[in-house]
């Protein structure tokens, strides 16, 4: 073990020293770049001498000059987004000047030719793994709060589900299907080369009062999308192997914008304002409908002898509850017509301002940017405000042999939260009450003491407007992400680099439930809670890179060491029982009952890694990577694991025999690798005793703080490993006017980390063990076409397509696992999903709904071995008895058959039109909202319900029973964004280099048969649960107008 | 030039050294938890030992609704004392509650995987925590040796009581006294019985007769005696595996020999007498004093689960039964009793009937009139509890008589009331003694006098004139309703599988709960109880 740990870097170094170090004399290369069709000069083309760090960009007239080029025959490359790269061989003499002219051909994809691949960059054609890149300029449209939103629909195999419509909402990302059941399936984010610990930066909201708090917002809200220069998604194991340990779910590499050298400083300003409103609404009864339902029901009930059987009150009147219709007695109805959903939602305004300037000399470059964003949610009291500053500086010295870089981003995000719940039971937040609050009641009423919110009282039904306005829940994160890099060319081709990264986030959350609110009142007269959370991550990286190109061969190898330390600590203080609401959470000492607590944890990840790229004749490429990782979270003796990867590609179109083929470009790739997933809590392998909480007991009258076991030890706990095989073909047709790739992958995860029941007695019921296997397979296709290319009109269109199949192949001793806990009243212990060998994650499992009988009792498919014979007849349940446990079967699959993204960019003169359409087909969604709130019996308790219940034939007294009735087809097509941009001529403002205005619309159109708010949903409801829709925050439809100026 | 080169070389060498040096450094991955405790570094002094002991006591709460609803709920809802009707959209919960009442559980059914599994895990968690503390305290002296022996005795008695719960519900289970997590075989129910008996007797020697007020709730000799008395009177069931005792006839304690060579019936009577004659306990002058929030002062309670009016430490039973509008933290309007059980009290002029809420209702705290919706003044209908439940799968809010044996605590914090729950109180010792005597144990006074002693506080004129076994069962119902005894009693008396309201007659195997399939998956050595 010890040998391997040290062998990796030693191997890397040995391979470096095998090459002679030489010094050279230099000359100059210069020339001009034009567009091959229009013959117009092309500015901003990157000109680079291959195998060196020498590069420059062409000026406005297309010309360039490269000095200090080593004498001899060199390859000069010209690359620009939207054009095919070109290279030329020129001979440079010592002190002489060689010329290289380029005429670049436009091509289909708007992608960078040089791709960031982790601990370095690679030319796109030399990449052997599966890598998607996203053009940030194209993706940063509409209201975009974070980098995750920019990926949506633009990279094949990257499936993003926003949790809900909250501003800056978090999201669930599955790259190639998700490789884990209980571990995180989030990819690893690497910003400017530094892996970041993508955990919630703000403490969760208060729980136990209104269901489970909403899911955290996206921790990446700290980064302004306008500062992003490139996004690379590493999908397969060979590409991610260099990040081995944390890469099982893919890696997202984000590079931020750096200063540009040469030319004067440039200033950019862009700004937009957006208005959004809820795209769809819950279909509840309005006041008139509710009255119209309740009044005749009352009469029906009295005259219905069946319903009255055994209920003496039916005969004598209705003035007692035993008749069962007390709740629908007209006494309770109001005269108002309140649309509670409209009352808690709004047309929200978002505005965003970015100012950046950059400049510098050839040697010293800088870029500074400032962002302000305020994004109001479409529901009351939910806002995201971001103030962010960023500085990036690079300096090169010693004839460009030493390169220094510093990036610092500091952001302050202020969040205002609406109290809504993600999952939950009886007493819910705002959206539950939107569904059930009596629509015949007013929002407020006025009496002698003033105007008050109308509250129904009792039964956990709360005025949703009052909830939204009275409960204070705010959070804020100050996060600083900084890194400093020093890179030195030690000797010919050998470069050393040291990077230090720091990621510090301080998050706070303050909650106050006033006495004025029935919730705060019931909790002891006002409840205040303050939580501070500090996350601290430090990274040290040292890299040695050796590059060499000679003749037909190119070779580079990188070896490195990385040390990551994560610390997190939290402090909570709370109090209840205030004599006034005036203090809110600012005077805990005024509370009659106070509590405080704190906690801390720490983990360490250490890695040694090495990667070698070989190229031969620019046609054959081979990449091998090996990473050796140690994580403190695993059991002693199992902390270290190695993660290899190997891949190769063959540029077939460069072969002589392909010259007459229709392919202008053709490459095949194959790769294999193993990745890990350490996404478990710190200390997971240890036996732990917890102090307080469940271990505390009362002797006499005094609570005695006790300790009790909270974790069973697992001395065998080790890495979850995913082996992935990937096969891909990249092709170009018609001079690359049509380009694309097709990929097939198969991912096998073994040693799945799962919480498994252990034999009793044990301190707790379960422990984390390495059991089980999971498989993902899939096909991905992406196509880019330059459909029209005329001087006045260009149309680029692209499609991404992905189909993936996920299957649990083994669960060890666990047998099966139930998941997808159903939320809502009367659903305690009910689950909706089954994890079992042979089934995909996200399999809905439940009884099959057959219909209703004459009495409105629900009927389910049953068989007498599974249900007592007295409850089952002719395959159907009888007498209102529910189905037996054995009658549960697979009733749906939350995974889509395939997903599609269709993006377009049309340039017509000064007009640019772009749009993105996303589709997801074949997935099922469990409409938990409809299950729970379609019960007409709600009316018996004075609660509203969903309109479809009026005609579903289910009886008034029937409970809400989970069944196939509530599993819906969730296929959809969404017009995610459409943007129209116009380039202004501003001759009167000479200093303005470019000025563009645009209008944009997000989520303008959604085609779906799904009856709920939105089929793209996530409710965190147990292990690997997918496709459950419960009272989600409505997704907005947004229209944006903006302006981009460059001075 | 040359000078520059050498400078560069030096710089390069320095950087290379830095790179190499840092690669060798920092590979230490040892973990030391910050906010939790590693058991190996704990149990070093008296305070830490008491913290461990407290954690084992705390597991006693786990048997109650609101914590997890395990042991207690199964012993009540599976009998004729309690039912949880589905009330509209409320309390369907996957059919669990009615499944328990109908005794319709199977090894993989919802109530088994949820509630029966909870009972299994809760009791074993208590065992595991006791083993953790015991393994530390039995291996070295960390405090005054008498005190340490006392703590060890408490831990052993608690562990024995958790095994008592397991033996009661499941029969034979694995008996484990070490801390390793391993797959183990079940032993016979009789072996578990003997283990519990031996442990309790060993612990008794080091336990005090009484505790001061500050330590009220901790084990005493009397608590051990009470558990033993209960075991002995149930010995006709508890020493026998499935099929060896009768599901339809009385299972007497006669003919079973227990520790000391005594017959179980005689031992039951002796242990009951040990509490009755100890001078430590006496019957409370009124019945209700045993259940009120200040029942820590009741001289009658022998072994209780302590609750306090504090968040997470309180007795939440009221929530399960009261209507939404009857208490200041909205209750859940669920648990009710059967009409037949409520009406059984009608034949007597028994003050113990006050444990039921029936008819027009009031807020238990304020005494205000309560309507089924807030707003009586606006004409909302009055909340009336009726004994009849017309359709247990579609009941209305007011159907079913409610249980108000433990009155609310004026100092309650939300649903947390401070009423202690007595597993054993002196009244039951009188009833056990009477039952043992009817089964041939020698003792005095006679059963009739014993019952009349208990009944004296609940009757103005007591007309009870003779005591037979059925009278004992009925008296236990009246005295111990909702105290978690009914399942044991019905099984002992051979009536558990009979038909009653909302339940048809069942098979004999139902007298033992199934071992949840999920537990068998985790420990394949567990053999399922016969019949499942």
Tab-separated table of N, CA, C and O in Angstrom, chain A residues 779-868:
chain	number	residue	atom	x	y	z
A	779	UNK	N	-26.927	5.893	-24.378
A	779	UNK	CA	-26.472	6.381	-25.672
A	779	UNK	C	-26.655	7.884	-25.659
A	779	UNK	O	-27.663	8.388	-25.174
A	780	UNK	N	-25.679	8.578	-26.176
A	780	UNK	CA	-25.774	10.026	-26.266
A	780	UNK	C	-25.439	10.437	-27.688
A	780	UNK	O	-24.561	9.859	-28.317
A	781	UNK	N	-26.149	11.428	-28.130
A	781	UNK	CA	-25.905	11.914	-29.473
A	781	UNK	C	-25.933	13.419	-29.422
A	781	UNK	O	-26.819	14.019	-28.805
A	782	UNK	N	-24.953	14.036	-30.044
A	782	UNK	CA	-25.094	15.472	-30.227
A	782	UNK	C	-24.746	15.818	-31.658
A	782	UNK	O	-23.874	15.197	-32.275
A	783	UNK	N	-25.481	16.751	-32.194
A	783	UNK	CA	-25.340	17.138	-33.594
A	783	UNK	C	-25.337	18.651	-33.656
A	783	UNK	O	-26.143	19.310	-32.987
A	784	UNK	N	-24.420	19.198	-34.418
A	784	UNK	CA	-24.435	20.631	-34.653
A	784	UNK	C	-24.393	20.862	-36.151
A	784	UNK	O	-23.606	20.228	-36.856
A	785	UNK	N	-25.223	21.757	-36.600
A	785	UNK	CA	-25.261	22.007	-38.038
A	785	UNK	C	-25.181	23.499	-38.306
A	785	UNK	O	-25.778	24.308	-37.604
A	786	UNK	N	-24.397	23.830	-39.313
A	786	UNK	CA	-24.402	25.191	-39.813
A	786	UNK	C	-25.370	25.142	-40.984
A	786	UNK	O	-24.993	24.852	-42.111
A	787	UNK	N	-26.644	25.345	-40.705
A	787	UNK	CA	-27.678	25.095	-41.698
A	787	UNK	C	-27.602	26.119	-42.815
A	787	UNK	O	-27.739	25.795	-43.994
A	788	UNK	N	-27.389	27.352	-42.440
A	788	UNK	CA	-27.282	28.414	-43.444
A	788	UNK	C	-26.050	29.236	-43.112
A	788	UNK	O	-25.824	29.581	-41.958
A	789	UNK	N	-25.263	29.524	-44.099
A	789	UNK	CA	-24.100	30.360	-43.853
A	789	UNK	C	-23.957	31.317	-45.019
A	789	UNK	O	-23.382	30.978	-46.049
A	790	UNK	N	-24.594	32.456	-44.888
A	790	UNK	CA	-24.455	33.498	-45.905
A	790	UNK	C	-23.994	34.741	-45.175
A	790	UNK	O	-24.153	34.856	-43.959
A	791	UNK	N	-23.399	35.667	-45.905
A	791	UNK	CA	-22.918	36.859	-45.211
A	791	UNK	C	-24.018	37.519	-44.382
A	791	UNK	O	-23.772	38.007	-43.297
A	792	UNK	N	-25.275	37.471	-44.865
A	792	UNK	CA	-26.326	38.178	-44.127
A	792	UNK	C	-27.128	37.263	-43.204
A	792	UNK	O	-27.885	37.742	-42.376
A	793	UNK	N	-26.989	35.971	-43.378
A	793	UNK	CA	-27.831	35.066	-42.589
A	793	UNK	C	-27.060	33.798	-42.242
A	793	UNK	O	-26.565	33.118	-43.136
A	794	UNK	N	-26.949	33.559	-40.953
A	794	UNK	CA	-26.420	32.254	-40.572
A	794	UNK	C	-27.409	31.623	-39.604
A	794	UNK	O	-28.073	32.305	-38.829
A	795	UNK	N	-27.478	30.313	-39.693
A	795	UNK	CA	-28.355	29.570	-38.792
A	795	UNK	C	-27.601	28.350	-38.308
A	795	UNK	O	-27.217	27.494	-39.085
A	796	UNK	N	-27.347	28.349	-37.041
A	796	UNK	CA	-26.706	27.185	-36.437
A	796	UNK	C	-27.745	26.480	-35.575
A	796	UNK	O	-28.459	27.127	-34.811
A	797	UNK	N	-27.805	25.174	-35.726
A	797	UNK	CA	-28.764	24.423	-34.920
A	797	UNK	C	-28.046	23.248	-34.293
A	797	UNK	O	-27.112	22.699	-34.885
A	798	UNK	N	-28.435	22.895	-33.134
A	798	UNK	CA	-27.802	21.760	-32.472
A	798	UNK	C	-28.809	20.927	-31.720
A	798	UNK	O	-29.811	21.433	-31.217
A	799	UNK	N	-28.552	19.645	-31.670
A	799	UNK	CA	-29.429	18.726	-30.944
A	799	UNK	C	-28.584	17.917	-29.968
A	799	UNK	O	-27.481	17.473	-30.319
A	800	UNK	N	-29.075	17.773	-28.779
A	800	UNK	CA	-28.489	16.781	-27.885
A	800	UNK	C	-29.564	15.760	-27.565
A	800	UNK	O	-30.720	16.120	-27.344
A	801	UNK	N	-29.169	14.531	-27.565
A	801	UNK	CA	-30.109	13.438	-27.310
A	801	UNK	C	-29.438	12.488	-26.334
A	801	UNK	O	-28.255	12.190	-26.476
A	802	UNK	N	-30.175	12.047	-25.360
A	802	UNK	CA	-29.597	11.064	-24.446
A	802	UNK	C	-30.664	10.077	-24.027
A	802	UNK	O	-31.808	10.443	-23.770
A	803	UNK	N	-30.293	8.820	-24.016
A	803	UNK	CA	-31.178	7.787	-23.501
A	803	UNK	C	-30.348	6.967	-22.533
A	803	UNK	O	-29.253	6.523	-22.894
A	804	UNK	N	-30.810	6.834	-21.330
A	804	UNK	CA	-30.028	6.043	-20.386
A	804	UNK	C	-30.924	5.064	-19.662
A	804	UNK	O	-32.114	5.294	-19.488
A	805	UNK	N	-30.346	3.954	-19.291
A	805	UNK	CA	-31.069	2.904	-18.573
A	805	UNK	C	-30.301	2.572	-17.308
A	805	UNK	O	-29.116	2.292	-17.365
A	806	UNK	N	-31.033	2.632	-16.255
A	806	UNK	CA	-30.427	2.447	-14.948
A	806	UNK	C	-31.012	1.189	-14.342
A	806	UNK	O	-32.208	0.937	-14.466
A	807	UNK	N	-30.195	0.400	-13.708
A	807	UNK	CA	-30.716	-0.825	-13.103
A	807	UNK	C	-29.912	-1.188	-11.872
A	807	UNK	O	-28.688	-1.181	-11.898
A	808	UNK	N	-30.629	-1.489	-10.818
A	808	UNK	CA	-29.973	-2.025	-9.634
A	808	UNK	C	-29.741	-3.499	-9.912
A	808	UNK	O	-30.671	-4.218	-10.279
A	809	UNK	N	-28.500	-3.955	-9.804
A	809	UNK	CA	-28.257	-5.361	-10.126
A	809	UNK	C	-28.114	-6.232	-8.891
A	809	UNK	O	-28.266	-7.427	-8.967
A	810	UNK	N	-27.818	-5.618	-7.764
A	810	UNK	CA	-27.613	-6.430	-6.570
A	810	UNK	C	-27.729	-5.533	-5.346
A	810	UNK	O	-27.234	-4.408	-5.347
A	811	UNK	N	-28.387	-6.017	-4.315
A	811	UNK	CA	-28.464	-5.237	-3.079
A	811	UNK	C	-27.913	-6.006	-1.886
A	811	UNK	O	-28.205	-5.676	-0.741
A	812	UNK	N	-27.155	-7.034	-2.163
A	812	UNK	CA	-26.578	-7.799	-1.070
A	812	UNK	C	-27.657	-8.350	-0.159
A	812	UNK	O	-28.712	-8.787	-0.609
A	813	UNK	N	-27.395	-8.294	1.126
A	813	UNK	CA	-28.325	-8.887	2.085
A	813	UNK	C	-29.570	-8.026	2.245
A	813	UNK	O	-30.510	-8.407	2.935
A	814	UNK	N	-29.563	-6.874	1.623
A	814	UNK	CA	-30.640	-5.932	1.885
A	814	UNK	C	-31.949	-6.368	1.233
A	814	UNK	O	-33.006	-5.919	1.622
A	815	UNK	N	-31.882	-7.272	0.241
A	815	UNK	CA	-33.132	-7.689	-0.392
A	815	UNK	C	-33.711	-6.569	-1.209
A	815	UNK	O	-33.315	-6.334	-2.331
A	816	UNK	N	-34.639	-5.847	-0.649
A	816	UNK	CA	-35.210	-4.696	-1.319
A	816	UNK	C	-35.230	-3.531	-0.339
A	816	UNK	O	-35.147	-3.714	0.864
A	817	UNK	N	-35.373	-2.339	-0.894
A	817	UNK	CA	-35.442	-1.143	-0.059
A	817	UNK	C	-36.648	-0.341	-0.519
A	817	UNK	O	-36.843	-0.140	-1.716
A	818	UNK	N	-37.442	0.085	0.442
A	818	UNK	CA	-38.529	0.966	0.047
A	818	UNK	C	-38.053	2.396	0.171
A	818	UNK	O	-37.231	2.733	1.001
A	819	UNK	N	-38.585	3.233	-0.696
A	819	UNK	CA	-38.179	4.633	-0.693
A	819	UNK	C	-39.340	5.476	-1.198
A	819	UNK	O	-40.438	4.973	-1.422
A	820	UNK	N	-39.088	6.747	-1.389
A	820	UNK	CA	-40.146	7.611	-1.904
A	820	UNK	C	-41.290	7.747	-0.927
A	820	UNK	O	-42.453	7.529	-1.279
A	821	UNK	N	-40.987	8.064	0.308
A	821	UNK	CA	-42.021	8.252	1.325
A	821	UNK	C	-43.077	9.234	0.845
A	821	UNK	O	-42.765	10.281	0.297
A	822	UNK	N	-44.334	8.873	1.045
A	822	UNK	CA	-45.433	9.713	0.577
A	822	UNK	C	-45.711	10.780	1.635
A	822	UNK	O	-45.761	10.484	2.825
A	823	UNK	N	-45.894	12.008	1.185
A	823	UNK	CA	-46.149	13.109	2.096
A	823	UNK	C	-47.640	13.332	2.254
A	823	UNK	O	-48.420	13.053	1.349
A	824	UNK	N	-48.007	13.883	3.387
A	824	UNK	CA	-49.380	14.323	3.581
A	824	UNK	C	-50.087	13.590	4.694
A	824	UNK	O	-49.626	12.560	5.203
A	825	UNK	N	-51.214	14.170	5.075
A	825	UNK	CA	-52.032	13.629	6.145
A	825	UNK	C	-52.486	12.210	5.803
A	825	UNK	O	-52.905	11.940	4.687
A	826	UNK	N	-52.393	11.312	6.772
A	826	UNK	CA	-52.856	9.942	6.564
A	826	UNK	C	-51.911	9.104	5.735
A	826	UNK	O	-52.278	8.039	5.264
A	827	UNK	N	-50.685	9.589	5.521
A	827	UNK	CA	-49.753	8.850	4.670
A	827	UNK	C	-48.545	8.354	5.447
A	827	UNK	O	-47.561	7.929	4.848
A	828	UNK	N	-48.620	8.425	6.753
A	828	UNK	CA	-47.472	8.038	7.548
A	828	UNK	C	-47.129	6.571	7.320
A	828	UNK	O	-47.986	5.698	7.466
A	829	UNK	N	-45.906	6.304	6.937
A	829	UNK	CA	-45.464	4.934	6.697
A	829	UNK	C	-45.703	4.463	5.270
A	829	UNK	O	-45.274	3.388	4.888
A	830	UNK	N	-46.391	5.279	4.468
A	830	UNK	CA	-46.668	4.886	3.083
A	830	UNK	C	-45.461	5.231	2.209
A	830	UNK	O	-44.906	6.317	2.313
A	831	UNK	N	-45.055	4.295	1.385
A	831	UNK	CA	-43.948	4.558	0.474
A	831	UNK	C	-44.413	4.371	-0.955
A	831	UNK	O	-45.409	3.687	-1.212
A	832	UNK	N	-43.703	4.958	-1.897
A	832	UNK	CA	-44.148	4.913	-3.287
A	832	UNK	C	-43.136	4.254	-4.211
A	832	UNK	O	-43.441	4.009	-5.354
A	833	UNK	N	-41.921	4.030	-3.713
A	833	UNK	CA	-40.915	3.498	-4.625
A	833	UNK	C	-40.229	2.276	-4.021
A	833	UNK	O	-40.144	2.138	-2.804
A	834	UNK	N	-39.750	1.448	-4.910
A	834	UNK	CA	-39.052	0.250	-4.475
A	834	UNK	C	-37.697	0.195	-5.162
A	834	UNK	O	-37.598	0.396	-6.375
A	835	UNK	N	-36.691	-0.027	-4.369
A	835	UNK	CA	-35.359	-0.259	-4.932
A	835	UNK	C	-35.117	-1.751	-4.809
A	835	UNK	O	-35.139	-2.299	-3.711
A	836	UNK	N	-34.956	-2.402	-5.937
A	836	UNK	CA	-34.816	-3.861	-5.903
A	836	UNK	C	-33.982	-4.295	-7.094
A	836	UNK	O	-33.969	-3.630	-8.134
A	837	UNK	N	-33.266	-5.393	-6.945
A	837	UNK	CA	-32.481	-5.888	-8.070
A	837	UNK	C	-33.362	-6.088	-9.298
A	837	UNK	O	-34.477	-6.606	-9.196
A	838	UNK	N	-32.863	-5.666	-10.433
A	838	UNK	CA	-33.607	-5.808	-11.675
A	838	UNK	C	-34.449	-4.603	-12.016
A	838	UNK	O	-34.961	-4.494	-13.130
A	839	UNK	N	-34.607	-3.694	-11.064
A	839	UNK	CA	-35.444	-2.520	-11.331
A	839	UNK	C	-34.572	-1.267	-11.347
A	839	UNK	O	-33.568	-1.195	-10.660
A	840	UNK	N	-34.996	-0.267	-12.117
A	840	UNK	CA	-34.248	0.997	-12.073
A	840	UNK	C	-34.542	1.764	-10.785
A	840	UNK	O	-35.596	1.566	-10.168
A	841	UNK	N	-33.650	2.631	-10.404
A	841	UNK	CA	-33.937	3.566	-9.312
A	841	UNK	C	-35.086	4.446	-9.788
A	841	UNK	O	-35.143	4.838	-10.939
A	842	UNK	N	-35.984	4.761	-8.891
A	842	UNK	CA	-37.124	5.577	-9.300
A	842	UNK	C	-38.284	4.735	-9.811
A	842	UNK	O	-39.106	5.214	-10.586
A	843	UNK	N	-38.333	3.474	-9.394
A	843	UNK	CA	-39.450	2.610	-9.786
A	843	UNK	C	-40.618	2.826	-8.824
A	843	UNK	O	-40.470	2.673	-7.616
A	844	UNK	N	-41.752	3.202	-9.370
A	844	UNK	CA	-42.934	3.364	-8.529
A	844	UNK	C	-43.565	2.003	-8.268
A	844	UNK	O	-43.689	1.178	-9.163
A	845	UNK	N	-43.945	1.806	-7.028
A	845	UNK	CA	-44.392	0.499	-6.588
A	845	UNK	C	-45.628	0.706	-5.734
A	845	UNK	O	-45.581	1.427	-4.737
A	846	UNK	N	-46.739	0.109	-6.156
A	846	UNK	CA	-47.957	0.318	-5.385
A	846	UNK	C	-49.093	-0.502	-5.946
A	846	UNK	O	-48.925	-1.279	-6.883
A	847	UNK	N	-50.282	-0.330	-5.386
A	847	UNK	CA	-51.430	-1.068	-5.873
A	847	UNK	C	-51.966	-0.464	-7.173
A	847	UNK	O	-51.781	0.726	-7.431
A	848	UNK	N	-52.612	-1.304	-7.942
A	848	UNK	CA	-53.205	-0.838	-9.199
A	848	UNK	C	-54.652	-0.433	-8.926
A	848	UNK	O	-55.443	-1.220	-8.409
A	849	UNK	N	-54.958	0.773	-9.273
A	849	UNK	CA	-56.302	1.321	-9.069
A	849	UNK	C	-57.219	0.802	-10.165
A	849	UNK	O	-56.882	0.856	-11.348
A	850	UNK	N	-58.375	0.261	-9.754
A	850	UNK	CA	-59.292	-0.292	-10.756
A	850	UNK	C	-60.486	0.613	-11.009
A	850	UNK	O	-61.086	0.581	-12.072
A	851	UNK	N	-60.843	1.428	-10.026
A	851	UNK	CA	-62.021	2.264	-10.187
A	851	UNK	C	-62.704	2.422	-8.844
A	851	UNK	O	-62.079	2.213	-7.797
A	852	UNK	N	-63.962	2.791	-8.884
A	852	UNK	CA	-64.696	2.919	-7.631
A	852	UNK	C	-65.977	2.098	-7.728
A	852	UNK	O	-66.494	1.869	-8.819
A	853	UNK	N	-66.449	1.631	-6.584
A	853	UNK	CA	-67.704	0.883	-6.606
A	853	UNK	C	-68.878	1.850	-6.443
A	853	UNK	O	-68.702	3.070	-6.408
A	854	UNK	N	-70.074	1.280	-6.335
A	854	UNK	CA	-71.273	2.111	-6.313
A	854	UNK	C	-71.295	3.051	-5.113
A	854	UNK	O	-71.920	4.111	-5.161
A	855	UNK	N	-70.584	2.683	-4.061
A	855	UNK	CA	-70.564	3.535	-2.878
A	855	UNK	C	-69.388	4.501	-2.864
A	855	UNK	O	-69.119	5.135	-1.840
A	856	UNK	N	-68.668	4.562	-3.984
A	856	UNK	CA	-67.541	5.486	-4.036
A	856	UNK	C	-66.305	4.963	-3.351
A	856	UNK	O	-65.353	5.704	-3.128
A	857	UNK	N	-66.315	3.667	-3.003
A	857	UNK	CA	-65.116	3.074	-2.393
A	857	UNK	C	-64.111	2.769	-3.503
A	857	UNK	O	-64.480	2.272	-4.570
A	858	UNK	N	-62.868	3.019	-3.219
A	858	UNK	CA	-61.834	2.749	-4.213
A	858	UNK	C	-61.580	1.242	-4.316
A	858	UNK	O	-61.586	0.535	-3.318
A	859	UNK	N	-61.361	0.792	-5.534
A	859	UNK	CA	-61.115	-0.627	-5.781
A	859	UNK	C	-59.709	-0.812	-6.331
A	859	UNK	O	-59.253	-0.038	-7.178
A	860	UNK	N	-59.046	-1.833	-5.833
A	860	UNK	CA	-57.683	-2.093	-6.266
A	860	UNK	C	-57.548	-3.547	-6.678
A	860	UNK	O	-58.276	-4.415	-6.182
A	861	UNK	N	-56.601	-3.783	-7.571
A	861	UNK	CA	-56.351	-5.162	-7.984
A	861	UNK	C	-55.802	-5.949	-6.793
A	861	UNK	O	-54.970	-5.454	-6.051
A	862	UNK	N	-56.324	-7.158	-6.609
A	862	UNK	CA	-55.835	-7.963	-5.498
A	862	UNK	C	-55.901	-9.435	-5.899
A	862	UNK	O	-56.502	-9.806	-6.897
A	863	UNK	N	-55.237	-10.258	-5.111
A	863	UNK	CA	-55.387	-11.696	-5.279
A	863	UNK	C	-55.488	-12.290	-3.885
A	863	UNK	O	-54.850	-11.792	-2.951
A	864	UNK	N	-56.294	-13.329	-3.745
A	864	UNK	CA	-56.574	-13.840	-2.398
A	864	UNK	C	-55.350	-14.328	-1.617
A	864	UNK	O	-55.362	-14.247	-0.403
A	865	UNK	N	-54.279	-14.821	-2.285
A	865	UNK	CA	-53.143	-15.168	-1.431
A	865	UNK	C	-52.576	-13.940	-0.715
A	865	UNK	O	-51.990	-14.060	0.360
A	866	UNK	N	-52.738	-12.778	-1.333
A	866	UNK	CA	-52.122	-11.578	-0.785
A	866	UNK	C	-53.063	-10.760	0.084
A	866	UNK	O	-52.630	-9.970	0.906
A	867	UNK	N	-54.333	-10.897	-0.158
A	867	UNK	CA	-55.324	-10.147	0.598
A	867	UNK	C	-56.287	-11.170	1.175
A	867	UNK	O	-56.627	-12.123	0.492
A	868	UNK	N	-56.729	-10.992	2.401
A	868	UNK	CA	-57.682	-11.957	2.951
A	868	UNK	C	-58.872	-12.133	2.014
A	868	UNK	O	-59.331	-11.164	1.399
